[in-house]
């Protein structure tokens, strides 16, 4: 029993030290301009930033430079205050502003539907945070149920102004994945990380949700890093994988487990981890002691 505990504790310590060092020493400034976070950060007004953060996160599938070009065009069409644009949005008059928008599954009508749903939810709740909190009766509970209700608010909105037959487009549904389907819901967790965490690079506009409840937004970079350093052994990228990785990170920092997300993601994205043993690239990496690619090969 004792020896088991010693192994587990030393395993945790082997992870804690490099994780904390990575979080502490990472050059966030150098990478923010390459991250989807750059779009909401352009807007100093909280109501604009909150809305742009959600739209950005919804479109954040694929590479930042690709969806970023399309998003740039959409934000340009919304003018200096996207929140004011949405508050007064009339699809018959304003949807044409998105006429040029194309990004993979998404077309202009998906953005028009986003604006209609956001317009009505914001008119009812005032802010997206209050909209989220309206479906969050247990402030210490898991994040899945309130996130499901938040997403439902957009999927169940009256969108007949955009979809007269009442059938949502595939593109619009793709903007809002439901946690109950078991997918990782990376874009939703990314939005929550931006809104809830107070420390840079996140902007912590939401004050009523605890960072301890967040789950890590698992994309391909985070998945690869997590598998390399032993945060998960799961093969498929799912909600359960996000829970498992977050659980391991919570053993290091229970109050703020997803604080490591940005640095882990960008380490892999920048090529500072190739998810394989590479004497040159791996030389400065603090994770060698826990990395599956270096197991039994330390010091080589
Ligand atoms: S030791 Fe190499 S492969 Fe392992 S996490 Fe570090 S950089 Fe990646």
PDB file of C-alpha atoms and ligand atoms in Angstrom:
ATOM      1  CA  UNK A   1       0.000   0.000   0.000  1.00  0.00           C
ATOM      2  CA  UNK A   2       2.712   2.412   1.096  1.00  0.00           C
ATOM      3  CA  UNK A   3       4.907   1.701  -1.903  1.00  0.00           C
ATOM      4  CA  UNK A   4       1.902   2.255  -4.222  1.00  0.00           C
ATOM      5  CA  UNK A   5       1.314   5.658  -2.691  1.00  0.00           C
ATOM      6  CA  UNK A   6       4.990   6.519  -3.051  1.00  0.00           C
ATOM      7  CA  UNK A   7       4.909   5.604  -6.752  1.00  0.00           C
ATOM      8  CA  UNK A   8       1.734   7.583  -7.359  1.00  0.00           C
ATOM      9  CA  UNK A   9       3.059  10.619  -5.467  1.00  0.00           C
ATOM     10  CA  UNK A  10       6.388  10.560  -7.229  1.00  0.00           C
ATOM     11  CA  UNK A  11       4.567  10.174 -10.598  1.00  0.00           C
ATOM     12  CA  UNK A  12       2.514  13.240  -9.761  1.00  0.00           C
ATOM     13  CA  UNK A  13       5.597  15.171  -8.714  1.00  0.00           C
ATOM     14  CA  UNK A  14       7.342  14.192 -11.950  1.00  0.00           C
ATOM     15  CA  UNK A  15       4.410  15.765 -13.774  1.00  0.00           C
ATOM     16  CA  UNK A  16       3.860  18.748 -11.487  1.00  0.00           C
ATOM     17  CA  UNK A  17       7.299  20.260 -11.797  1.00  0.00           C
ATOM     18  CA  UNK A  18       7.503  20.430 -15.631  1.00  0.00           C
ATOM     19  CA  UNK A  19       3.847  21.393 -15.960  1.00  0.00           C
ATOM     20  CA  UNK A  20       4.201  24.285 -13.534  1.00  0.00           C
ATOM     21  CA  UNK A  21       7.481  25.322 -15.175  1.00  0.00           C
ATOM     22  CA  UNK A  22       5.870  25.259 -18.615  1.00  0.00           C
ATOM     23  CA  UNK A  23       2.929  27.337 -17.387  1.00  0.00           C
ATOM     24  CA  UNK A  24       5.209  29.812 -15.602  1.00  0.00           C
ATOM     25  CA  UNK A  25       7.836  30.235 -18.295  1.00  0.00           C
ATOM     26  CA  UNK A  26       5.799  29.967 -21.493  1.00  0.00           C
ATOM     27  CA  UNK A  27       6.042  32.989 -23.803  1.00  0.00           C
ATOM     28  CA  UNK A  28       2.307  33.707 -24.115  1.00  0.00           C
ATOM     29  CA  UNK A  29       2.894  37.047 -25.757  1.00  0.00           C
ATOM     30  CA  UNK A  30       4.700  35.422 -28.687  1.00  0.00           C
ATOM     31  CA  UNK A  31       1.834  33.006 -29.376  1.00  0.00           C
ATOM     32  CA  UNK A  32      -1.363  34.988 -28.714  1.00  0.00           C
ATOM     33  CA  UNK A  33      -1.257  36.466 -32.227  1.00  0.00           C
ATOM     34  CA  UNK A  34      -1.332  32.921 -33.635  1.00  0.00           C
ATOM     35  CA  UNK A  35      -4.240  31.828 -31.470  1.00  0.00           C
ATOM     36  CA  UNK A  36      -7.996  32.214 -31.939  1.00  0.00           C
ATOM     37  CA  UNK A  37      -7.901  34.312 -28.764  1.00  0.00           C
ATOM     38  CA  UNK A  38      -6.593  37.228 -30.847  1.00  0.00           C
ATOM     39  CA  UNK A  39     -10.097  37.947 -32.192  1.00  0.00           C
ATOM     40  CA  UNK A  40     -11.984  38.606 -28.930  1.00  0.00           C
ATOM     41  CA  UNK A  41      -8.926  40.398 -27.558  1.00  0.00           C
ATOM     42  CA  UNK A  42      -9.406  43.096 -30.210  1.00  0.00           C
ATOM     43  CA  UNK A  43     -12.568  44.251 -28.445  1.00  0.00           C
ATOM     44  CA  UNK A  44     -12.086  46.077 -25.130  1.00  0.00           C
ATOM     45  CA  UNK A  45     -15.809  46.374 -24.337  1.00  0.00           C
ATOM     46  CA  UNK A  46     -16.922  43.325 -22.325  1.00  0.00           C
ATOM     47  CA  UNK A  47     -20.204  42.864 -24.228  1.00  0.00           C
ATOM     48  CA  UNK A  48     -18.353  42.891 -27.560  1.00  0.00           C
ATOM     49  CA  UNK A  49     -15.586  40.641 -26.304  1.00  0.00           C
ATOM     50  CA  UNK A  50     -18.039  38.093 -24.875  1.00  0.00           C
ATOM     51  CA  UNK A  51     -20.028  37.894 -28.105  1.00  0.00           C
ATOM     52  CA  UNK A  52     -16.955  37.793 -30.363  1.00  0.00           C
ATOM     53  CA  UNK A  53     -15.430  35.112 -28.128  1.00  0.00           C
ATOM     54  CA  UNK A  54     -18.468  32.898 -28.645  1.00  0.00           C
ATOM     55  CA  UNK A  55     -18.574  33.458 -32.405  1.00  0.00           C
ATOM     56  CA  UNK A  56     -14.827  32.832 -32.638  1.00  0.00           C
ATOM     57  CA  UNK A  57     -15.030  29.649 -30.587  1.00  0.00           C
ATOM     58  CA  UNK A  58     -17.979  28.389 -32.654  1.00  0.00           C
ATOM     59  CA  UNK A  59     -15.927  28.785 -35.835  1.00  0.00           C
ATOM     60  CA  UNK A  60     -12.663  27.528 -34.335  1.00  0.00           C
ATOM     61  CA  UNK A  61     -12.534  24.251 -36.195  1.00  0.00           C
ATOM     62  CA  UNK A  62      -9.562  23.876 -38.500  1.00  0.00           C
ATOM     63  CA  UNK A  63      -6.520  26.081 -38.650  1.00  0.00           C
ATOM     64  CA  UNK A  64      -6.597  29.572 -37.164  1.00  0.00           C
ATOM     65  CA  UNK A  65      -5.308  31.198 -40.347  1.00  0.00           C
ATOM     66  CA  UNK A  66      -8.117  29.586 -42.374  1.00  0.00           C
ATOM     67  CA  UNK A  67     -11.147  30.242 -40.190  1.00  0.00           C
ATOM     68  CA  UNK A  68      -9.530  33.529 -39.108  1.00  0.00           C
ATOM     69  CA  UNK A  69      -9.764  34.919 -42.640  1.00  0.00           C
ATOM     70  CA  UNK A  70     -13.464  34.142 -42.822  1.00  0.00           C
ATOM     71  CA  UNK A  71     -14.061  35.429 -39.293  1.00  0.00           C
ATOM     72  CA  UNK A  72     -12.192  38.647 -40.067  1.00  0.00           C
ATOM     73  CA  UNK A  73     -14.598  39.320 -42.907  1.00  0.00           C
ATOM     74  CA  UNK A  74     -17.630  38.615 -40.721  1.00  0.00           C
ATOM     75  CA  UNK A  75     -16.375  40.847 -37.904  1.00  0.00           C
ATOM     76  CA  UNK A  76     -15.645  43.611 -40.401  1.00  0.00           C
ATOM     77  CA  UNK A  77     -19.259  43.375 -41.569  1.00  0.00           C
ATOM     78  CA  UNK A  78     -20.493  43.693 -37.969  1.00  0.00           C
ATOM     79  CA  UNK A  79     -18.812  47.072 -37.503  1.00  0.00           C
ATOM     80  CA  UNK A  80     -17.003  48.489 -34.494  1.00  0.00           C
ATOM     81  CA  UNK A  81     -19.441  46.981 -31.977  1.00  0.00           C
ATOM     82  CA  UNK A  82     -20.542  43.432 -32.852  1.00  0.00           C
ATOM     83  CA  UNK A  83     -22.775  43.450 -29.739  1.00  0.00           C
ATOM     84  CA  UNK A  84     -24.630  46.557 -30.981  1.00  0.00           C
ATOM     85  CA  UNK A  85     -24.880  44.976 -34.449  1.00  0.00           C
ATOM     86  CA  UNK A  86     -26.439  41.839 -32.964  1.00  0.00           C
ATOM     87  CA  UNK A  87     -28.792  43.750 -30.637  1.00  0.00           C
ATOM     88  CA  UNK A  88     -30.333  45.505 -33.645  1.00  0.00           C
ATOM     89  CA  UNK A  89     -30.016  42.568 -36.031  1.00  0.00           C
ATOM     90  CA  UNK A  90     -32.778  42.178 -38.592  1.00  0.00           C
ATOM     91  CA  UNK A  91     -31.987  39.349 -41.019  1.00  0.00           C
ATOM     92  CA  UNK A  92     -34.022  40.940 -43.850  1.00  0.00           C
ATOM     93  CA  UNK A  93     -31.865  44.046 -43.640  1.00  0.00           C
ATOM     94  CA  UNK A  94     -28.549  42.871 -42.168  1.00  0.00           C
ATOM     95  CA  UNK A  95     -27.954  39.281 -43.312  1.00  0.00           C
ATOM     96  CA  UNK A  96     -26.535  40.525 -46.602  1.00  0.00           C
ATOM     97  CA  UNK A  97     -23.553  41.872 -44.630  1.00  0.00           C
ATOM     98  CA  UNK A  98     -22.379  38.242 -44.442  1.00  0.00           C
ATOM     99  CA  UNK A  99     -22.887  37.646 -48.181  1.00  0.00           C
ATOM    100  CA  UNK A 100     -19.233  36.819 -48.815  1.00  0.00           C
ATOM    101  CA  UNK A 101     -18.828  34.525 -45.824  1.00  0.00           C
ATOM    102  CA  UNK A 102     -17.681  30.967 -46.564  1.00  0.00           C
ATOM    103  CA  UNK A 103     -15.930  28.606 -44.189  1.00  0.00           C
ATOM    104  CA  UNK A 104     -16.118  24.841 -44.668  1.00  0.00           C
ATOM    105  CA  UNK A 105     -19.573  23.802 -43.350  1.00  0.00           C
ATOM    106  CA  UNK A 106     -20.697  27.371 -42.745  1.00  0.00           C
ATOM    107  CA  UNK A 107     -22.500  29.838 -44.971  1.00  0.00           C
ATOM    108  CA  UNK A 108     -23.976  33.345 -44.515  1.00  0.00           C
ATOM    109  CA  UNK A 109     -27.323  32.068 -43.181  1.00  0.00           C
ATOM    110  CA  UNK A 110     -25.514  30.278 -40.307  1.00  0.00           C
ATOM    111  CA  UNK A 111     -24.079  33.588 -39.145  1.00  0.00           C
ATOM    112  CA  UNK A 112     -27.475  35.258 -39.563  1.00  0.00           C
ATOM    113  CA  UNK A 113     -28.993  32.504 -37.389  1.00  0.00           C
ATOM    114  CA  UNK A 114     -26.221  32.983 -34.811  1.00  0.00           C
ATOM    115  CA  UNK A 115     -27.060  36.692 -34.674  1.00  0.00           C
ATOM    116  CA  UNK A 116     -30.814  36.069 -34.288  1.00  0.00           C
ATOM    117  CA  UNK A 117     -30.307  33.527 -31.492  1.00  0.00           C
ATOM    118  CA  UNK A 118     -27.737  35.730 -29.720  1.00  0.00           C
ATOM    119  CA  UNK A 119     -29.966  38.794 -30.143  1.00  0.00           C
ATOM    120  CA  UNK A 120     -32.920  37.080 -28.451  1.00  0.00           C
ATOM    121  CA  UNK A 121     -30.893  35.392 -25.693  1.00  0.00           C
ATOM    122  CA  UNK A 122     -29.091  38.643 -24.879  1.00  0.00           C
ATOM    123  CA  UNK A 123     -32.404  40.548 -24.857  1.00  0.00           C
ATOM    124  CA  UNK A 124     -33.708  37.996 -22.331  1.00  0.00           C
ATOM    125  CA  UNK A 125     -30.636  37.596 -20.113  1.00  0.00           C
ATOM    126  CA  UNK A 126     -28.506  40.704 -20.648  1.00  0.00           C
ATOM    127  CA  UNK A 127     -25.188  38.859 -21.015  1.00  0.00           C
ATOM    128  CA  UNK A 128     -24.062  35.421 -22.133  1.00  0.00           C
ATOM    129  CA  UNK A 129     -22.793  34.796 -18.605  1.00  0.00           C
ATOM    130  CA  UNK A 130     -26.290  35.352 -17.200  1.00  0.00           C
ATOM    131  CA  UNK A 131     -27.672  33.137 -19.944  1.00  0.00           C
ATOM    132  CA  UNK A 132     -25.243  30.392 -18.865  1.00  0.00           C
ATOM    133  CA  UNK A 133     -26.014  30.900 -15.166  1.00  0.00           C
ATOM    134  CA  UNK A 134     -29.765  30.600 -15.815  1.00  0.00           C
ATOM    135  CA  UNK A 135     -29.088  26.948 -16.658  1.00  0.00           C
ATOM    136  CA  UNK A 136     -26.555  26.407 -13.883  1.00  0.00           C
ATOM    137  CA  UNK A 137     -28.382  25.787 -10.591  1.00  0.00           C
ATOM    138  CA  UNK A 138     -25.442  23.992  -8.963  1.00  0.00           C
ATOM    139  CA  UNK A 139     -22.359  26.252  -8.878  1.00  0.00           C
ATOM    140  CA  UNK A 140     -20.216  23.341  -7.670  1.00  0.00           C
ATOM    141  CA  UNK A 141     -21.542  20.759 -10.106  1.00  0.00           C
ATOM    142  CA  UNK A 142     -20.013  19.391 -13.290  1.00  0.00           C
ATOM    143  CA  UNK A 143     -19.880  21.746 -16.254  1.00  0.00           C
ATOM    144  CA  UNK A 144     -21.650  19.402 -18.690  1.00  0.00           C
ATOM    145  CA  UNK A 145     -25.311  19.995 -17.736  1.00  0.00           C
ATOM    146  CA  UNK A 146     -25.185  23.822 -17.756  1.00  0.00           C
ATOM    147  CA  UNK A 147     -23.172  23.758 -20.961  1.00  0.00           C
ATOM    148  CA  UNK A 148     -25.807  21.521 -22.536  1.00  0.00           C
ATOM    149  CA  UNK A 149     -28.533  24.012 -21.523  1.00  0.00           C
ATOM    150  CA  UNK A 150     -26.475  26.927 -22.842  1.00  0.00           C
ATOM    151  CA  UNK A 151     -26.062  25.214 -26.215  1.00  0.00           C
ATOM    152  CA  UNK A 152     -29.747  24.255 -26.234  1.00  0.00           C
ATOM    153  CA  UNK A 153     -30.556  27.954 -25.925  1.00  0.00           C
ATOM    154  CA  UNK A 154     -29.001  28.480 -29.354  1.00  0.00           C
ATOM    155  CA  UNK A 155     -30.326  25.307 -30.956  1.00  0.00           C
ATOM    156  CA  UNK A 156     -33.886  25.738 -29.663  1.00  0.00           C
ATOM    157  CA  UNK A 157     -34.081  29.468 -30.461  1.00  0.00           C
ATOM    158  CA  UNK A 158     -36.848  30.624 -32.773  1.00  0.00           C
ATOM    159  CA  UNK A 159     -34.903  30.913 -36.000  1.00  0.00           C
ATOM    160  CA  UNK A 160     -37.780  31.045 -38.478  1.00  0.00           C
ATOM    161  CA  UNK A 161     -36.573  34.483 -39.578  1.00  0.00           C
ATOM    162  CA  UNK A 162     -33.589  32.657 -41.098  1.00  0.00           C
ATOM    163  CA  UNK A 163     -34.882  29.108 -41.560  1.00  0.00           C
ATOM    164  CA  UNK A 164     -38.557  29.629 -42.561  1.00  0.00           C
ATOM    165  CA  UNK A 165     -39.311  25.887 -42.580  1.00  0.00           C
ATOM    166  CA  UNK A 166     -38.028  25.571 -39.048  1.00  0.00           C
ATOM    167  CA  UNK A 167     -35.212  23.154 -39.980  1.00  0.00           C
ATOM    168  CA  UNK A 168     -31.767  24.222 -38.830  1.00  0.00           C
ATOM    169  CA  UNK A 169     -28.957  24.038 -41.366  1.00  0.00           C
ATOM    170  CA  UNK A 170     -26.192  21.510 -40.871  1.00  0.00           C
ATOM    171  CA  UNK A 171     -23.729  24.393 -40.640  1.00  0.00           C
ATOM    172  CA  UNK A 172     -25.644  26.083 -37.824  1.00  0.00           C
ATOM    173  CA  UNK A 173     -25.905  22.827 -35.872  1.00  0.00           C
ATOM    174  CA  UNK A 174     -22.181  22.346 -36.346  1.00  0.00           C
ATOM    175  CA  UNK A 175     -21.537  25.637 -34.541  1.00  0.00           C
ATOM    176  CA  UNK A 176     -23.123  24.231 -31.372  1.00  0.00           C
ATOM    177  CA  UNK A 177     -22.113  20.653 -30.476  1.00  0.00           C
ATOM    178  CA  UNK A 178     -24.109  19.128 -27.619  1.00  0.00           C
ATOM    179  CA  UNK A 179     -22.116  17.722 -24.677  1.00  0.00           C
ATOM    180  CA  UNK A 180     -24.666  14.897 -24.372  1.00  0.00           C
ATOM    181  CA  UNK A 181     -23.446  13.430 -27.668  1.00  0.00           C
ATOM    182  CA  UNK A 182     -20.144  12.543 -25.966  1.00  0.00           C
ATOM    183  CA  UNK A 183     -17.850  14.550 -28.237  1.00  0.00           C
ATOM    184  CA  UNK A 184     -14.993  16.555 -26.732  1.00  0.00           C
ATOM    185  CA  UNK A 185     -16.800  19.887 -27.396  1.00  0.00           C
ATOM    186  CA  UNK A 186     -13.402  21.527 -27.686  1.00  0.00           C
ATOM    187  CA  UNK A 187     -14.785  24.825 -28.970  1.00  0.00           C
ATOM    188  CA  UNK A 188     -17.236  25.185 -26.087  1.00  0.00           C
ATOM    189  CA  UNK A 189     -14.555  24.440 -23.499  1.00  0.00           C
ATOM    190  CA  UNK A 190     -12.272  26.916 -25.228  1.00  0.00           C
ATOM    191  CA  UNK A 191     -14.957  29.600 -24.942  1.00  0.00           C
ATOM    192  CA  UNK A 192     -15.420  28.811 -21.244  1.00  0.00           C
ATOM    193  CA  UNK A 193     -11.663  28.872 -20.619  1.00  0.00           C
ATOM    194  CA  UNK A 194     -11.398  32.321 -22.167  1.00  0.00           C
ATOM    195  CA  UNK A 195     -14.378  33.657 -20.241  1.00  0.00           C
ATOM    196  CA  UNK A 196     -13.764  32.062 -16.830  1.00  0.00           C
ATOM    197  CA  UNK A 197      -9.997  31.980 -16.241  1.00  0.00           C
ATOM    198  CA  UNK A 198      -8.670  35.263 -14.890  1.00  0.00           C
ATOM    199  CA  UNK A 199      -4.982  34.928 -15.709  1.00  0.00           C
ATOM    200  CA  UNK A 200      -3.528  35.809 -19.105  1.00  0.00           C
ATOM    201  CA  UNK A 201      -3.848  34.820 -21.835  1.00  0.00           C
ATOM    202  CA  UNK A 202      -7.491  34.316 -20.806  1.00  0.00           C
ATOM    203  CA  UNK A 203      -9.616  37.316 -19.942  1.00  0.00           C
ATOM    204  CA  UNK A 204     -11.950  36.090 -17.227  1.00  0.00           C
ATOM    205  CA  UNK A 205     -15.003  38.255 -17.880  1.00  0.00           C
ATOM    206  CA  UNK A 206     -17.238  35.758 -16.136  1.00  0.00           C
ATOM    207  CA  UNK A 207     -16.996  36.013 -12.377  1.00  0.00           C
ATOM    208  CA  UNK A 208     -19.600  33.470 -11.272  1.00  0.00           C
ATOM    209  CA  UNK A 209     -18.185  30.222 -12.640  1.00  0.00           C
ATOM    210  CA  UNK A 210     -15.282  28.546 -10.856  1.00  0.00           C
ATOM    211  CA  UNK A 211     -12.237  27.645 -13.008  1.00  0.00           C
ATOM    212  CA  UNK A 212     -12.095  24.385 -11.034  1.00  0.00           C
ATOM    213  CA  UNK A 213     -15.162  23.207 -12.996  1.00  0.00           C
ATOM    214  CA  UNK A 214     -13.676  23.682 -16.467  1.00  0.00           C
ATOM    215  CA  UNK A 215     -12.654  20.865 -18.780  1.00  0.00           C
ATOM    216  CA  UNK A 216      -9.693  21.103 -21.112  1.00  0.00           C
ATOM    217  CA  UNK A 217     -10.448  21.893 -24.767  1.00  0.00           C
ATOM    218  CA  UNK A 218      -8.945  18.837 -26.444  1.00  0.00           C
ATOM    219  CA  UNK A 219      -7.813  19.367 -30.012  1.00  0.00           C
ATOM    220  CA  UNK A 220      -5.270  17.319 -31.934  1.00  0.00           C
ATOM    221  CA  UNK A 221      -2.311  19.196 -30.368  1.00  0.00           C
ATOM    222  CA  UNK A 222      -3.520  18.771 -26.792  1.00  0.00           C
ATOM    223  CA  UNK A 223      -4.438  15.152 -27.476  1.00  0.00           C
ATOM    224  CA  UNK A 224      -0.925  14.388 -28.753  1.00  0.00           C
ATOM    225  CA  UNK A 225       0.789  16.166 -25.878  1.00  0.00           C
ATOM    226  CA  UNK A 226      -1.526  14.566 -23.329  1.00  0.00           C
ATOM    227  CA  UNK A 227      -0.838  11.105 -24.652  1.00  0.00           C
ATOM    228  CA  UNK A 228       2.905  11.738 -24.805  1.00  0.00           C
ATOM    229  CA  UNK A 229       3.141  12.799 -21.161  1.00  0.00           C
ATOM    230  CA  UNK A 230       0.720  10.213 -19.832  1.00  0.00           C
ATOM    231  CA  UNK A 231      -2.372  12.332 -19.171  1.00  0.00           C
ATOM    232  CA  UNK A 232      -4.546   9.902 -21.114  1.00  0.00           C
ATOM    233  CA  UNK A 233      -4.397   6.514 -22.757  1.00  0.00           C
ATOM    234  CA  UNK A 234      -7.703   6.840 -24.559  1.00  0.00           C
ATOM    235  CA  UNK A 235      -7.655   6.332 -28.283  1.00  0.00           C
ATOM    236  CA  UNK A 236     -10.623   8.526 -29.227  1.00  0.00           C
ATOM    237  CA  UNK A 237     -11.048  12.185 -28.655  1.00  0.00           C
ATOM    238  CA  UNK A 238     -14.226  12.350 -26.571  1.00  0.00           C
ATOM    239  CA  UNK A 239     -15.797  14.118 -23.592  1.00  0.00           C
ATOM    240  CA  UNK A 240     -14.395  11.324 -21.425  1.00  0.00           C
ATOM    241  CA  UNK A 241     -10.890  12.048 -22.725  1.00  0.00           C
ATOM    242  CA  UNK A 242     -11.346  15.724 -21.775  1.00  0.00           C
ATOM    243  CA  UNK A 243     -12.475  14.608 -18.297  1.00  0.00           C
ATOM    244  CA  UNK A 244      -9.546  12.225 -17.926  1.00  0.00           C
ATOM    245  CA  UNK A 245      -6.912  14.754 -18.957  1.00  0.00           C
ATOM    246  CA  UNK A 246      -8.493  17.438 -16.780  1.00  0.00           C
ATOM    247  CA  UNK A 247      -8.579  15.008 -13.859  1.00  0.00           C
ATOM    248  CA  UNK A 248      -4.830  14.422 -14.166  1.00  0.00           C
ATOM    249  CA  UNK A 249      -4.192  18.157 -14.387  1.00  0.00           C
ATOM    250  CA  UNK A 250      -6.485  18.748 -11.399  1.00  0.00           C
ATOM    251  CA  UNK A 251      -4.184  16.525  -9.340  1.00  0.00           C
ATOM    252  CA  UNK A 252      -1.533  19.173 -10.007  1.00  0.00           C
ATOM    253  CA  UNK A 253      -3.777  22.225  -9.633  1.00  0.00           C
ATOM    254  CA  UNK A 254      -7.327  21.460  -8.478  1.00  0.00           C
ATOM    255  CA  UNK A 255      -8.362  25.127  -8.452  1.00  0.00           C
ATOM    256  CA  UNK A 256      -7.347  25.800 -12.050  1.00  0.00           C
ATOM    257  CA  UNK A 257      -6.642  22.583 -13.983  1.00  0.00           C
ATOM    258  CA  UNK A 258      -6.999  24.007 -17.488  1.00  0.00           C
ATOM    259  CA  UNK A 259      -4.400  26.729 -16.941  1.00  0.00           C
ATOM    260  CA  UNK A 260      -1.927  24.420 -18.705  1.00  0.00           C
ATOM    261  CA  UNK A 261      -3.995  24.178 -21.893  1.00  0.00           C
ATOM    262  CA  UNK A 262      -2.578  27.108 -23.864  1.00  0.00           C
ATOM    263  CA  UNK A 263       1.072  26.225 -23.241  1.00  0.00           C
ATOM    264  CA  UNK A 264       0.566  22.497 -23.927  1.00  0.00           C
ATOM    265  CA  UNK A 265      -1.335  23.206 -27.131  1.00  0.00           C
ATOM    266  CA  UNK A 266       1.131  25.771 -28.435  1.00  0.00           C
ATOM    267  CA  UNK A 267       4.187  23.704 -27.528  1.00  0.00           C
ATOM    268  CA  UNK A 268       2.968  21.045 -29.914  1.00  0.00           C
ATOM    269  CA  UNK A 269       1.632  23.541 -32.459  1.00  0.00           C
ATOM    270  CA  UNK A 270       4.975  25.369 -32.562  1.00  0.00           C
ATOM    271  CA  UNK A 271       6.839  22.113 -33.245  1.00  0.00           C
ATOM    272  CA  UNK A 272       8.558  22.175 -29.835  1.00  0.00           C
ATOM    273  CA  UNK A 273       7.204  18.676 -29.352  1.00  0.00           C
ATOM    274  CA  UNK A 274       6.947  16.315 -32.311  1.00  0.00           C
ATOM    275  CA  UNK A 275       5.188  13.558 -30.406  1.00  0.00           C
ATOM    276  CA  UNK A 276       8.203  11.325 -31.028  1.00  0.00           C
ATOM    277  CA  UNK A 277      11.693  10.953 -29.626  1.00  0.00           C
ATOM    278  CA  UNK A 278      13.888  13.567 -31.217  1.00  0.00           C
ATOM    279  CA  UNK A 279      17.175  14.221 -29.440  1.00  0.00           C
ATOM    280  CA  UNK A 280      17.362  17.833 -30.597  1.00  0.00           C
ATOM    281  CA  UNK A 281      13.749  18.913 -30.144  1.00  0.00           C
ATOM    282  CA  UNK A 282      13.361  17.002 -26.883  1.00  0.00           C
ATOM    283  CA  UNK A 283      16.637  18.253 -25.377  1.00  0.00           C
ATOM    284  CA  UNK A 284      15.156  21.225 -23.461  1.00  0.00           C
ATOM    285  CA  UNK A 285      11.848  19.483 -22.646  1.00  0.00           C
ATOM    286  CA  UNK A 286      11.069  19.024 -18.971  1.00  0.00           C
ATOM    287  CA  UNK A 287       8.665  16.141 -19.607  1.00  0.00           C
ATOM    288  CA  UNK A 288      11.270  13.526 -20.514  1.00  0.00           C
ATOM    289  CA  UNK A 289      10.860  11.784 -17.181  1.00  0.00           C
ATOM    290  CA  UNK A 290       7.169  11.143 -17.881  1.00  0.00           C
ATOM    291  CA  UNK A 291       7.164  11.066 -21.682  1.00  0.00           C
ATOM    292  CA  UNK A 292       6.212   7.733 -23.234  1.00  0.00           C
ATOM    293  CA  UNK A 293       8.708   8.330 -26.038  1.00  0.00           C
ATOM    294  CA  UNK A 294      11.569   8.459 -23.522  1.00  0.00           C
ATOM    295  CA  UNK A 295      10.502   5.710 -21.152  1.00  0.00           C
ATOM    296  CA  UNK A 296      13.635   3.738 -20.271  1.00  0.00           C
ATOM    297  CA  UNK A 297      15.801   5.983 -22.414  1.00  0.00           C
ATOM    298  CA  UNK A 298      16.480   8.861 -20.068  1.00  0.00           C
ATOM    299  CA  UNK A 299      19.827  10.520 -20.538  1.00  0.00           C
ATOM    300  CA  UNK A 300      20.343   9.237 -24.071  1.00  0.00           C
TER     301      UNK A 300
HETATM  302  S1  LIG B   1      10.225  14.623 -24.397  1.00  0.00           S
HETATM  303 FE1  LIG B   1      10.001  15.096 -26.589  1.00  0.00          FE
HETATM  304  S2  LIG B   1       8.258  13.880 -27.298  1.00  0.00           S
HETATM  305 FE2  LIG B   1       8.202  13.926 -25.062  1.00  0.00          FE
HETATM  306  S3  LIG B   1       6.851  15.629 -24.545  1.00  0.00           S
HETATM  307 FE3  LIG B   1       8.923  16.440 -24.554  1.00  0.00          FE
HETATM  308  S4  LIG B   1       9.269  17.218 -26.619  1.00  0.00           S
HETATM  309 FE4  LIG B   1       7.449  15.893 -26.686  1.00  0.00          FE
END
